[in-house]
Short mmCIF file of C-alpha atoms in Angstrom, two decimals:
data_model
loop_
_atom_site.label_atom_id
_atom_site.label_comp_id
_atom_site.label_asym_id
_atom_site.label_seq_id
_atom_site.Cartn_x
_atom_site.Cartn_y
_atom_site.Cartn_z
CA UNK A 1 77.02 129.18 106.67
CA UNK A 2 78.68 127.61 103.59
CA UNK A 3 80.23 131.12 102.98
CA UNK A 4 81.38 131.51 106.90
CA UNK A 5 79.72 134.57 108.90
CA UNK A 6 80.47 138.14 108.61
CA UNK A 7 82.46 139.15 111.58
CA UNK A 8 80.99 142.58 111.38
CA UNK A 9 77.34 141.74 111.19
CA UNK A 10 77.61 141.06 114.71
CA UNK A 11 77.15 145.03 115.90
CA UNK A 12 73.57 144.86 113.72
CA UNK A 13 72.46 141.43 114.59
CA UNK A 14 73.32 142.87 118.45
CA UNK A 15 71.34 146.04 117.98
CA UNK A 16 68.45 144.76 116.87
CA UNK A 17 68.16 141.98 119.63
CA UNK A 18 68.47 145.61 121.90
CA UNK A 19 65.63 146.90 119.68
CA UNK A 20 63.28 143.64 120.09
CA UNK A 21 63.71 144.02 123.85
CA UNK A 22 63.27 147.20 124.41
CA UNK A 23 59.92 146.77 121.84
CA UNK A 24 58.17 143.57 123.38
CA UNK A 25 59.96 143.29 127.00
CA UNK A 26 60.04 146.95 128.41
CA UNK A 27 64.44 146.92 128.30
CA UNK A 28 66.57 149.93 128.60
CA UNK A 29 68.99 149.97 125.70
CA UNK A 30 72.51 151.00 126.93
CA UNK A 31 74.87 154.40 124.46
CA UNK A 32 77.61 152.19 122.71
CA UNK A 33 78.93 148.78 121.77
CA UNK A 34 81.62 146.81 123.29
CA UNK A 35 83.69 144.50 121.29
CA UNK A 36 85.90 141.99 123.10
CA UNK A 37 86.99 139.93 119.45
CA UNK A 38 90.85 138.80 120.62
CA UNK A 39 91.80 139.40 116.36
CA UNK A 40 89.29 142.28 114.98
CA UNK A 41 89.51 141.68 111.56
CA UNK A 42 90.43 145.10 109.37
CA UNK A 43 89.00 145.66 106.24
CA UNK A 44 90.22 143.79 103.26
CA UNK A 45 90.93 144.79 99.97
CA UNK A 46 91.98 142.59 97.00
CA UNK A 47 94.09 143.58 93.82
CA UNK A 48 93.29 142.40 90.09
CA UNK A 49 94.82 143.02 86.67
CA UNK A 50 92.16 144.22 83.98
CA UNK A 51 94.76 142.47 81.15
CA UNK A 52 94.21 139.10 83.25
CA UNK A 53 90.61 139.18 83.56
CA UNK A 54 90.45 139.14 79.63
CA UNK A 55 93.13 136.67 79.61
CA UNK A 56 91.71 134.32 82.29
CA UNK A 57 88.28 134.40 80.40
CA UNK A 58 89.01 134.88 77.35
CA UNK A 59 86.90 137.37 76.42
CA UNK A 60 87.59 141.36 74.96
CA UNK A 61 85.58 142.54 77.82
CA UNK A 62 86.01 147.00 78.20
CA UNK A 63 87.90 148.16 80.73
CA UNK A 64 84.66 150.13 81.95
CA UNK A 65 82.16 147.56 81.56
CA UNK A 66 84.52 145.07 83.88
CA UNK A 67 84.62 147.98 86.65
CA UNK A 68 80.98 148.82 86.27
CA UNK A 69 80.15 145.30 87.15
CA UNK A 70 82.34 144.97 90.15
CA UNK A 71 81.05 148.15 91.39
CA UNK A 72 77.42 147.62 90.88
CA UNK A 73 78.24 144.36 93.15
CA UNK A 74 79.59 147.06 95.76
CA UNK A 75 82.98 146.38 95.58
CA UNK A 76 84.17 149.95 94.64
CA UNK A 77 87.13 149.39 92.41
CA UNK A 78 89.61 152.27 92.28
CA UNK A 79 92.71 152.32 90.07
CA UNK A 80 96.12 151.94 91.87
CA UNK A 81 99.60 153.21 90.83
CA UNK A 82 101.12 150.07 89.34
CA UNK A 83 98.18 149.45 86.80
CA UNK A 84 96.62 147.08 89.12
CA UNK A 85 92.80 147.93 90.37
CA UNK A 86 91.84 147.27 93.88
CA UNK A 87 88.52 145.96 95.72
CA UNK A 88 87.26 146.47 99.00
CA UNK A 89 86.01 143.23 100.07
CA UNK A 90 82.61 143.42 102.66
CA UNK A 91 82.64 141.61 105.78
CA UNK A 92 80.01 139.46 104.00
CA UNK A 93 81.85 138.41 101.42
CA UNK A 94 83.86 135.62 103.08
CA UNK A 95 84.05 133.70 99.34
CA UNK A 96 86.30 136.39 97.81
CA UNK A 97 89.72 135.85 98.77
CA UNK A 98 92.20 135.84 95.46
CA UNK A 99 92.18 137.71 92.42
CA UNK A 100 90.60 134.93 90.24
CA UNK A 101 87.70 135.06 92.79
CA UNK A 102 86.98 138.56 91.39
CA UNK A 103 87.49 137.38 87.93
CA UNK A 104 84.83 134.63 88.48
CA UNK A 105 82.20 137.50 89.47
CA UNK A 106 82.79 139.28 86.15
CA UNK A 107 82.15 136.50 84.55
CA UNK A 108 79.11 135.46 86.62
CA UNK A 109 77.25 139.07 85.54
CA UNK A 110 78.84 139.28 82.27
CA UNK A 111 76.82 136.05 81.57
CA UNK A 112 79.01 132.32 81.11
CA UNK A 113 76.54 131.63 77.65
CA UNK A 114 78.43 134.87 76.18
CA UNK A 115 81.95 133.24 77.02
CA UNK A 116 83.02 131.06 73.62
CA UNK A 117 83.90 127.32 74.05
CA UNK A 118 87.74 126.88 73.13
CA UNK A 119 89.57 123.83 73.57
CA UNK A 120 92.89 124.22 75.99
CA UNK A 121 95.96 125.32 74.75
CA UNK A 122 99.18 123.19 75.97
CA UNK A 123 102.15 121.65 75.92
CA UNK A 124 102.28 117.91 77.17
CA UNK A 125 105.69 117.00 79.10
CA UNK A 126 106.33 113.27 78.58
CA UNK A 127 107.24 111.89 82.19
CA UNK A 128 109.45 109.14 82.79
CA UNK A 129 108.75 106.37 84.83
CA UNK A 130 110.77 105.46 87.64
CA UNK A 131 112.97 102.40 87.76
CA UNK A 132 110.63 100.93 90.37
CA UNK A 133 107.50 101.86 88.70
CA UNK A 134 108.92 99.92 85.41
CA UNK A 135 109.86 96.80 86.94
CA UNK A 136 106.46 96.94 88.77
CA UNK A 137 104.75 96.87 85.62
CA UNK A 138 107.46 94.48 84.11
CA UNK A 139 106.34 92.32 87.16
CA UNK A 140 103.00 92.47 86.56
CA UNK A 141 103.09 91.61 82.95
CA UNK A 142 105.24 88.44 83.73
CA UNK A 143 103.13 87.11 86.67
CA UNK A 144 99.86 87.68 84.67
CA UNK A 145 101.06 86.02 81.63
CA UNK A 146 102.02 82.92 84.03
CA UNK A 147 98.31 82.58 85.15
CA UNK A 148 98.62 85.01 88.23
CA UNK A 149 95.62 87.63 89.18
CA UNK A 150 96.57 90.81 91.34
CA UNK A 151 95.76 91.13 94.78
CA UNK A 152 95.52 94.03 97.39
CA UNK A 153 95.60 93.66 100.90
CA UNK A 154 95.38 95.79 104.04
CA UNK A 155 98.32 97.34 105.08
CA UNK A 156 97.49 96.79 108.70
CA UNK A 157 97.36 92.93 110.31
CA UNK A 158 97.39 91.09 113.69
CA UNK A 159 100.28 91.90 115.66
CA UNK A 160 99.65 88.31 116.75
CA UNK A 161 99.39 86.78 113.17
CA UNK A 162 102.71 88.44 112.09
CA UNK A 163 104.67 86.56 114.81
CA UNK A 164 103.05 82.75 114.43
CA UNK A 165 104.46 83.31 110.85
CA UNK A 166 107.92 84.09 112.21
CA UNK A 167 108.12 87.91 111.24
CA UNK A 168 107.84 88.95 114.59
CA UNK A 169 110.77 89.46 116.67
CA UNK A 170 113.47 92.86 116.69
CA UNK A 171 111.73 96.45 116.78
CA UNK A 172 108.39 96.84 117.77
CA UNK A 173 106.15 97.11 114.80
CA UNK A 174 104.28 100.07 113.89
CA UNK A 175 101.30 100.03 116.14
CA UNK A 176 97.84 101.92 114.74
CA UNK A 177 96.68 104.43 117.56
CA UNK A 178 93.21 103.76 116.47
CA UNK A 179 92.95 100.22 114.62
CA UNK A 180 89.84 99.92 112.48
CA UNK A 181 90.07 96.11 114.35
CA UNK A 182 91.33 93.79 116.63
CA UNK A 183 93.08 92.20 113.81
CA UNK A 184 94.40 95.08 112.24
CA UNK A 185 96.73 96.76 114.94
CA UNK A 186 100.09 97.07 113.53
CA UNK A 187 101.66 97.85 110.29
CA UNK A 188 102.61 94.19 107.93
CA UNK A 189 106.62 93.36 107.97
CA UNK A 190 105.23 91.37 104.85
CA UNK A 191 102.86 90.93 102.44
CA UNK A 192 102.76 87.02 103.14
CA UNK A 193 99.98 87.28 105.82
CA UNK A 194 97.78 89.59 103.72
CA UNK A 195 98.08 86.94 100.61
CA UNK A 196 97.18 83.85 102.53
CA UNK A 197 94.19 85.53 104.16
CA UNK A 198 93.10 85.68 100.24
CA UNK A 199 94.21 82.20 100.22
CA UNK A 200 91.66 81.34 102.92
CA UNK A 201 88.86 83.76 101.01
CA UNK A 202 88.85 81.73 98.22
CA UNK A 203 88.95 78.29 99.78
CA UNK A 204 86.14 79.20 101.43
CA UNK A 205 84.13 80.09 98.00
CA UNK A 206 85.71 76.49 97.10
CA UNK A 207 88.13 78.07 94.90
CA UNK A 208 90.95 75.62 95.39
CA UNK A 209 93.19 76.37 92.16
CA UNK A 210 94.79 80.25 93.22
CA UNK A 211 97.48 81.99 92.21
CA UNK A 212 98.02 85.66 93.66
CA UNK A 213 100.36 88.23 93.64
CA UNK A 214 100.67 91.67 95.47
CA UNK A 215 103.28 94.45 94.65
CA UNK A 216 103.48 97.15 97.84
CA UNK A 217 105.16 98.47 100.66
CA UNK A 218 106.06 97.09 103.82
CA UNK A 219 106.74 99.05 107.08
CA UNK A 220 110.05 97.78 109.11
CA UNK A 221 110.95 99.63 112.42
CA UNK A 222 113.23 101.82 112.66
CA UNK A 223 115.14 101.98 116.10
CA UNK A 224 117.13 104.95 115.55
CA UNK A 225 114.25 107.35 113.87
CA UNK A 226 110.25 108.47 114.43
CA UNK A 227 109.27 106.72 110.89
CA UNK A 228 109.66 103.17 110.10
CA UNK A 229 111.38 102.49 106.59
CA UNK A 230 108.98 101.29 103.57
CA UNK A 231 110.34 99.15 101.03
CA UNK A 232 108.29 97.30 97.83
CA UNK A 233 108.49 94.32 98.10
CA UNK A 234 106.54 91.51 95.61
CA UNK A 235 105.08 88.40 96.75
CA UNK A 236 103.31 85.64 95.46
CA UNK A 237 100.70 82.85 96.48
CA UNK A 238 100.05 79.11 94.17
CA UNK A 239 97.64 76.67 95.34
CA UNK A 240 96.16 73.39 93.98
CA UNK A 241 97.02 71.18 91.46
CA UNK A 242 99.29 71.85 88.15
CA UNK A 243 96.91 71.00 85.48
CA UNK A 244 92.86 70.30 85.91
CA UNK A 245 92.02 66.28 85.04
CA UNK A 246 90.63 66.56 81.07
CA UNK A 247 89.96 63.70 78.70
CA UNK A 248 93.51 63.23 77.14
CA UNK A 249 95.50 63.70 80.91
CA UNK A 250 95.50 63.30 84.40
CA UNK A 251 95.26 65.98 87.06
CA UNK A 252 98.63 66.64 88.60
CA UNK A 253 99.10 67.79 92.08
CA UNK A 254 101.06 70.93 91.89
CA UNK A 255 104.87 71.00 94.26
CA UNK A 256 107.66 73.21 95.24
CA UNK A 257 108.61 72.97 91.70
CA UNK A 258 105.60 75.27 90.52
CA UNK A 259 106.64 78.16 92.59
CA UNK A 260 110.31 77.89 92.24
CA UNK A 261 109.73 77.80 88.43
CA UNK A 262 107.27 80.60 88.61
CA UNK A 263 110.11 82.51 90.19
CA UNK A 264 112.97 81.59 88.05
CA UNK A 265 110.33 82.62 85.16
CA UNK A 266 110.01 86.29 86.84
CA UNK A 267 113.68 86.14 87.58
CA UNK A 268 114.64 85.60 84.08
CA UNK A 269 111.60 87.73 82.42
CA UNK A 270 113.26 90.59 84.79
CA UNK A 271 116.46 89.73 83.44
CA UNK A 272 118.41 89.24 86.98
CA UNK A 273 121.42 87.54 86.51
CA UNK A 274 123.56 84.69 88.41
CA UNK A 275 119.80 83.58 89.78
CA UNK A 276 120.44 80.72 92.44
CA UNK A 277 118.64 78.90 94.93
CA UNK A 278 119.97 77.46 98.52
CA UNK A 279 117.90 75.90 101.22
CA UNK A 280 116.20 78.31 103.76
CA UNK A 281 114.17 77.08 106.42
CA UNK A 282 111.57 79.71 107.24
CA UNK A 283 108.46 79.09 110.39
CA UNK A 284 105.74 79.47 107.68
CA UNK A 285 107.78 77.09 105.21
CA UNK A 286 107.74 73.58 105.16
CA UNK A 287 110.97 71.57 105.94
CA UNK A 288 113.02 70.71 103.12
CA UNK A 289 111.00 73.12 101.10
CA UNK A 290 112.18 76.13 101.60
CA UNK A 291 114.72 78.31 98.92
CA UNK A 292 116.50 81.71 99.67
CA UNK A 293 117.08 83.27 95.95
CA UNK A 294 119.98 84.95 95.35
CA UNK A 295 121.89 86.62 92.60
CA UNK A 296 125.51 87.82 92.85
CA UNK A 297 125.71 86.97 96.28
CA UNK A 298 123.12 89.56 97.08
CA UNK A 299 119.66 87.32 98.71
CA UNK A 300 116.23 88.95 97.23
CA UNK A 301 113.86 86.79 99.15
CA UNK A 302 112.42 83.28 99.99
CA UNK A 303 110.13 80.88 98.30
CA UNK A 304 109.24 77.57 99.04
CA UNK A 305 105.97 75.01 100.04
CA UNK A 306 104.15 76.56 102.75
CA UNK A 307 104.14 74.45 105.97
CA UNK A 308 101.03 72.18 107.42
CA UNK A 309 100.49 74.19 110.31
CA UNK A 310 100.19 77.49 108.25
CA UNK A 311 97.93 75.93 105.51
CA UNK A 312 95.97 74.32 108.58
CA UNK A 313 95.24 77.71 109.69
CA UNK A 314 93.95 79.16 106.85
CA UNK A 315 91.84 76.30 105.88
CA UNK A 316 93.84 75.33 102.90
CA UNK A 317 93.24 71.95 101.78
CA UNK A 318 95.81 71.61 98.49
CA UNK A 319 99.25 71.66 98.76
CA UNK A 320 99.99 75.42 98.33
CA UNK A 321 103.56 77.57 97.84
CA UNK A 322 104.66 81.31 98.19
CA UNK A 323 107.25 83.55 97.54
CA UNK A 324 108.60 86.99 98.42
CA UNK A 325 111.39 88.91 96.81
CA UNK A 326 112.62 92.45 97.61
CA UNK A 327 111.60 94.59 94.73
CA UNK A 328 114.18 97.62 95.22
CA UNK A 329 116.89 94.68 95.41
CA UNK A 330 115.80 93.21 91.86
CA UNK A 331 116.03 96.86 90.74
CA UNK A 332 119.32 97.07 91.60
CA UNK A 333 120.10 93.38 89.60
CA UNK A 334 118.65 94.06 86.51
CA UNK A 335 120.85 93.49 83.76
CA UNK A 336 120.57 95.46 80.56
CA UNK A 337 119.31 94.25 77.66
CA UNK A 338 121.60 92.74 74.89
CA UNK A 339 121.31 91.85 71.36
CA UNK A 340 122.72 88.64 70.77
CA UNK A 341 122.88 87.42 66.88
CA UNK A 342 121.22 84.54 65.87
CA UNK A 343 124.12 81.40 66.15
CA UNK A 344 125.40 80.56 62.36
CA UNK A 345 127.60 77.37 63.61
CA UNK A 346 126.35 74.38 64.82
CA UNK A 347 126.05 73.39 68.53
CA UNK A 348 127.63 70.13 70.16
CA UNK A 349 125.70 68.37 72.87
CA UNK A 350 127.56 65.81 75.39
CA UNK A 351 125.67 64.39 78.87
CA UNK A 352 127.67 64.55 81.87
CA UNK A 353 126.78 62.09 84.80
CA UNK A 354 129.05 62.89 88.05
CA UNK A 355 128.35 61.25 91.63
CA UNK A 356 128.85 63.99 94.45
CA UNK A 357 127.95 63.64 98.18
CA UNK A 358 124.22 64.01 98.69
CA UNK A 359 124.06 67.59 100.63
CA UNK A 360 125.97 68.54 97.37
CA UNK A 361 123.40 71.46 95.67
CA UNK A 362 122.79 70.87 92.11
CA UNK A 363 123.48 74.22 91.30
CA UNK A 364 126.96 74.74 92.90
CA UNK A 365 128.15 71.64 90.96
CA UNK A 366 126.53 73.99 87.61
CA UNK A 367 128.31 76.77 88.91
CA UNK A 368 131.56 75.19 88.51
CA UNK A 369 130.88 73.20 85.34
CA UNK A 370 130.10 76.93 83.64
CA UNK A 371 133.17 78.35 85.04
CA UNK A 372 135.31 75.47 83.74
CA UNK A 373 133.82 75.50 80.60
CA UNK A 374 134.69 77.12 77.68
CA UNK A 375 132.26 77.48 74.62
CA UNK A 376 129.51 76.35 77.09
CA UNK A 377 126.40 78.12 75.49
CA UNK A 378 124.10 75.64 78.28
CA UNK A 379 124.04 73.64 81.03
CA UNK A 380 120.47 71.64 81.95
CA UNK A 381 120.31 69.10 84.85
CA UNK A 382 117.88 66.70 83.42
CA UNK A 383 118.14 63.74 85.83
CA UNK A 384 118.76 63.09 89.87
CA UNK A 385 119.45 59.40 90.83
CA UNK A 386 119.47 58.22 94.84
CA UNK A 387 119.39 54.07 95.59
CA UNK A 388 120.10 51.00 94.62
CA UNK A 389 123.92 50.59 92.58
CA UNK A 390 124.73 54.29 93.97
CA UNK A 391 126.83 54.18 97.17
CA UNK A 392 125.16 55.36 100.58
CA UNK A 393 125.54 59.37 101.07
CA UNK A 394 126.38 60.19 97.45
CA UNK A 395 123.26 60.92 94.41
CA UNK A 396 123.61 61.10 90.96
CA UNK A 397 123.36 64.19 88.91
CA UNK A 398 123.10 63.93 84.91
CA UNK A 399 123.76 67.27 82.80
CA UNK A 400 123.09 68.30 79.06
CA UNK A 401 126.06 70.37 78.21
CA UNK A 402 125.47 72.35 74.74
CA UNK A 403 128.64 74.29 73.16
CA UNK A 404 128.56 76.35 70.60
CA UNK A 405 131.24 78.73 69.17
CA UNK A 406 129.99 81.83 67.37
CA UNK A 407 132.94 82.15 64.72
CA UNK A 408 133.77 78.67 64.16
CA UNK A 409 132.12 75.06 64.23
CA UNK A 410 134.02 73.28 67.03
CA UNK A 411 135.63 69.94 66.78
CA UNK A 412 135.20 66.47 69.13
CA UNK A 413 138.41 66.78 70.26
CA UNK A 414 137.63 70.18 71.52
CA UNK A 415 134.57 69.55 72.82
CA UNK A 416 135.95 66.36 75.00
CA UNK A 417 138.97 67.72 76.19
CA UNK A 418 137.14 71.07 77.93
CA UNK A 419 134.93 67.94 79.16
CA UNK A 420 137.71 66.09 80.72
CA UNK A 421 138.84 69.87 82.30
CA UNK A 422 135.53 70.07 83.82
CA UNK A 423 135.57 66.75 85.65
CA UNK A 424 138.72 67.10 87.01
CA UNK A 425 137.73 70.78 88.36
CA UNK A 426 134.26 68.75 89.86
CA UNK A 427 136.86 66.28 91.61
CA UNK A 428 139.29 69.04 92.98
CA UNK A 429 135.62 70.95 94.35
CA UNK A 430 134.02 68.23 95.47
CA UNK A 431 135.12 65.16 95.36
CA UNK A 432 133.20 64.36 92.31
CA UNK A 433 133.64 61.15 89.91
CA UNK A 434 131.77 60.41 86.93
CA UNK A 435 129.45 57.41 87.05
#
């Protein structure tokens, strides 16, 4: 029945049963038919366009031989008033429903070798990409050339999983009427647990150097509606050591410094601006090593070592970090691209050492020392000193300053006397001295 069944074969198919009793059982066949179909179907006619039958097949097929062939099929075409030619469709022909259905049976007894090969005739309409969509791929292209291989995870997790790793809690998460498993019942919050279940695939294969990224959607509840709101988000997985042992070097273990500069390189590649870091402490993070990253105020996610417990759980043997950023956020940061001339003056360089309590952030003391600078083209932090000949409770924290003026080589006394400004402003904000 890949045609369906003809709703009015059923009177024939019924009077011949009547026939085959009456002929081999001795029945008595009864005057008349009853027919207790809720929706008889009428009859059904269909309309086609001689002009579009050449058109569609392109072909100079006559006007008579095109309604000679639909009527030696049975179809009896007859003209209509508007130029159009009508069909009546038998019950048994349940495959001809639209005019290009009629078209195809001219060409079927017309013969498809007689119908000339011609290439398509078109116009192509360039489409532009979404803002998403090109950041994606800007993502992708980043991560990639850092060393990173794609990933894609399930969209469904354990209910259970997602709450051990502290993105439980608030609305119920989407449950799955029908979960393909026990540990697939609800709709991911993140893409975290997906990524460290590849984590735990490749230890397992004794793949202990991994670094994995995933770009998708996750699904957060919704109290006030039916559907729970998707966002993108991007996340990232690095485990192992920095650099493999080889004859001229050591191996070194790899630390929260890998993923925070794997994000600062995306950051930057993405061209967000006003990129900082402050301390985030997160259940599947370890203490002390945890980052929220923010840019104008605005936080686009967390990075940071992941925790003993967590990398005890997935069988992860190396030291191992992750990060997660809100893709529709960094979207919504980019900053657009500038051309900046090449510099034609000289730069000056000058090291700044201040001591500043210890639970002073390195980069709010940067913050200030590029607001109160002027002609500051840099600022690097290139050393952190805690111990012996530095009082209890404070650190040390050496900058490279580099200023450069773009119409004018600047002078010493310039150059020193913004320095001096910027010391004092470190002393009014913090209580800073320099060492």
């Amino acid at each position: 029945f890949e045609r369906g069944t003809d709703p009015h074969g059923t009177v024939a198919a019924v009077n011949r049963l009547a026939f085959l009793i009456r002929e081999w059982a001795g029945g008595k066949v009864c005057l008349g038919v009853m027919d207790c179909h809720p929706a008889p179907e009428g009859e059904r006619s269909l309309s086609f366009r001689l002009d579009r039958v050449r058109k569609f097949l392109g072909v100079d097929i006559p006007d008579g031989e095109i309604v000679g062939t639909l009527d030696r099929l049975g179809l009896a075409p007859s003209a209509m008033a508007d130029g159009r030619w009508a069909i009546t469709v038998p019950g048994f022909r349940r495959d001809l429903s639209r005019e290009e259905d009629v078209i195809e049976e001219v060409a079927r007894i017309y013969g498809y070798d007689r119908i000339p090969v011609t290439l398509p005739v078109g116009r192509t309409v360039p489409v532009k990409a979404s803002p998403l969509s090109r950041q994606q791929g800007t993502a992708r292209e980043i991560l990639e050339g850092m060393g990173f291989s794609e990933a894609i995870t399930y969209t469904f997790v354990s209910r259970e999983e997602q709450e051990e790793l502290g993105f439980g809690g608030g609305p119920e998460p989407v449950t799955l009427l029908n979960p393909i498993s026990d540990d697939m019942t609800v709709m991911r919050k993140s893409l975290l647990p997906g990524l460290f279940e590849a984590l735990r695939v490749n230890m397992n294969k004794r793949i202990s150097n991994v670094r994995l990224y995933e770009t998708g959607r996750i699904f957060l509840p919704s109290p006030g509606g039916d559907l729970p709101e998707e966002r993108h988000f991007l996340a990232g997985v690095i485990s192992g050591a920095r650099s493999e042992k080889t004859w001229y070097r050591r191996e070194e273990a790899g630390d929260f410094f890998d993923i925070k500069g794997a994000v600062q390189g995306l950051l930057e590649g993405m061209r967000i601006p006003d990129v900082i870091f402050e301390s985030e402490e997160k259940p599947f993070l370890q203490g002390g090593q945890g980052a929220r990253v923010l840019s104008g105020g605005e936080p686009l996610g967390v990075l940071g070592t992941i925790s003993p417990a967590v990398r005890e759980k997935y069988r992860v043997r190396e030291w191992a970090g992750c990060f997660e950023l809100d893709l529709e956020k960094l979207v919504g940061a980019v900053r657009p691209a500038a051309f900046h001339p090449l510099p034609q003056f000289p730069s000056v360089l000058r090291d700044l050492a201040v001591l500043v309590p210890g639970e002073i952030a390195a980069s709010r003391i940067e913050g200030v020392i590029l607001e109160a600078g002027r002609d500051l083209e840099r600022v690097r932090l290139f050393d952190i000193y805690e111990g012996k000949g530095i009082q209890e409770g404070m650190k040390s924290l050496a900058f490279s300053l580099e200023y450069r003026n773009p119409a004018r080589t600047l002078t010493d006394e310039e150059v020193d006397r913004n320095l001096e400004e910027i010391v004092a402003a470190l002393g009014r904000e913090f209580g800073a001295r320099l060492r």
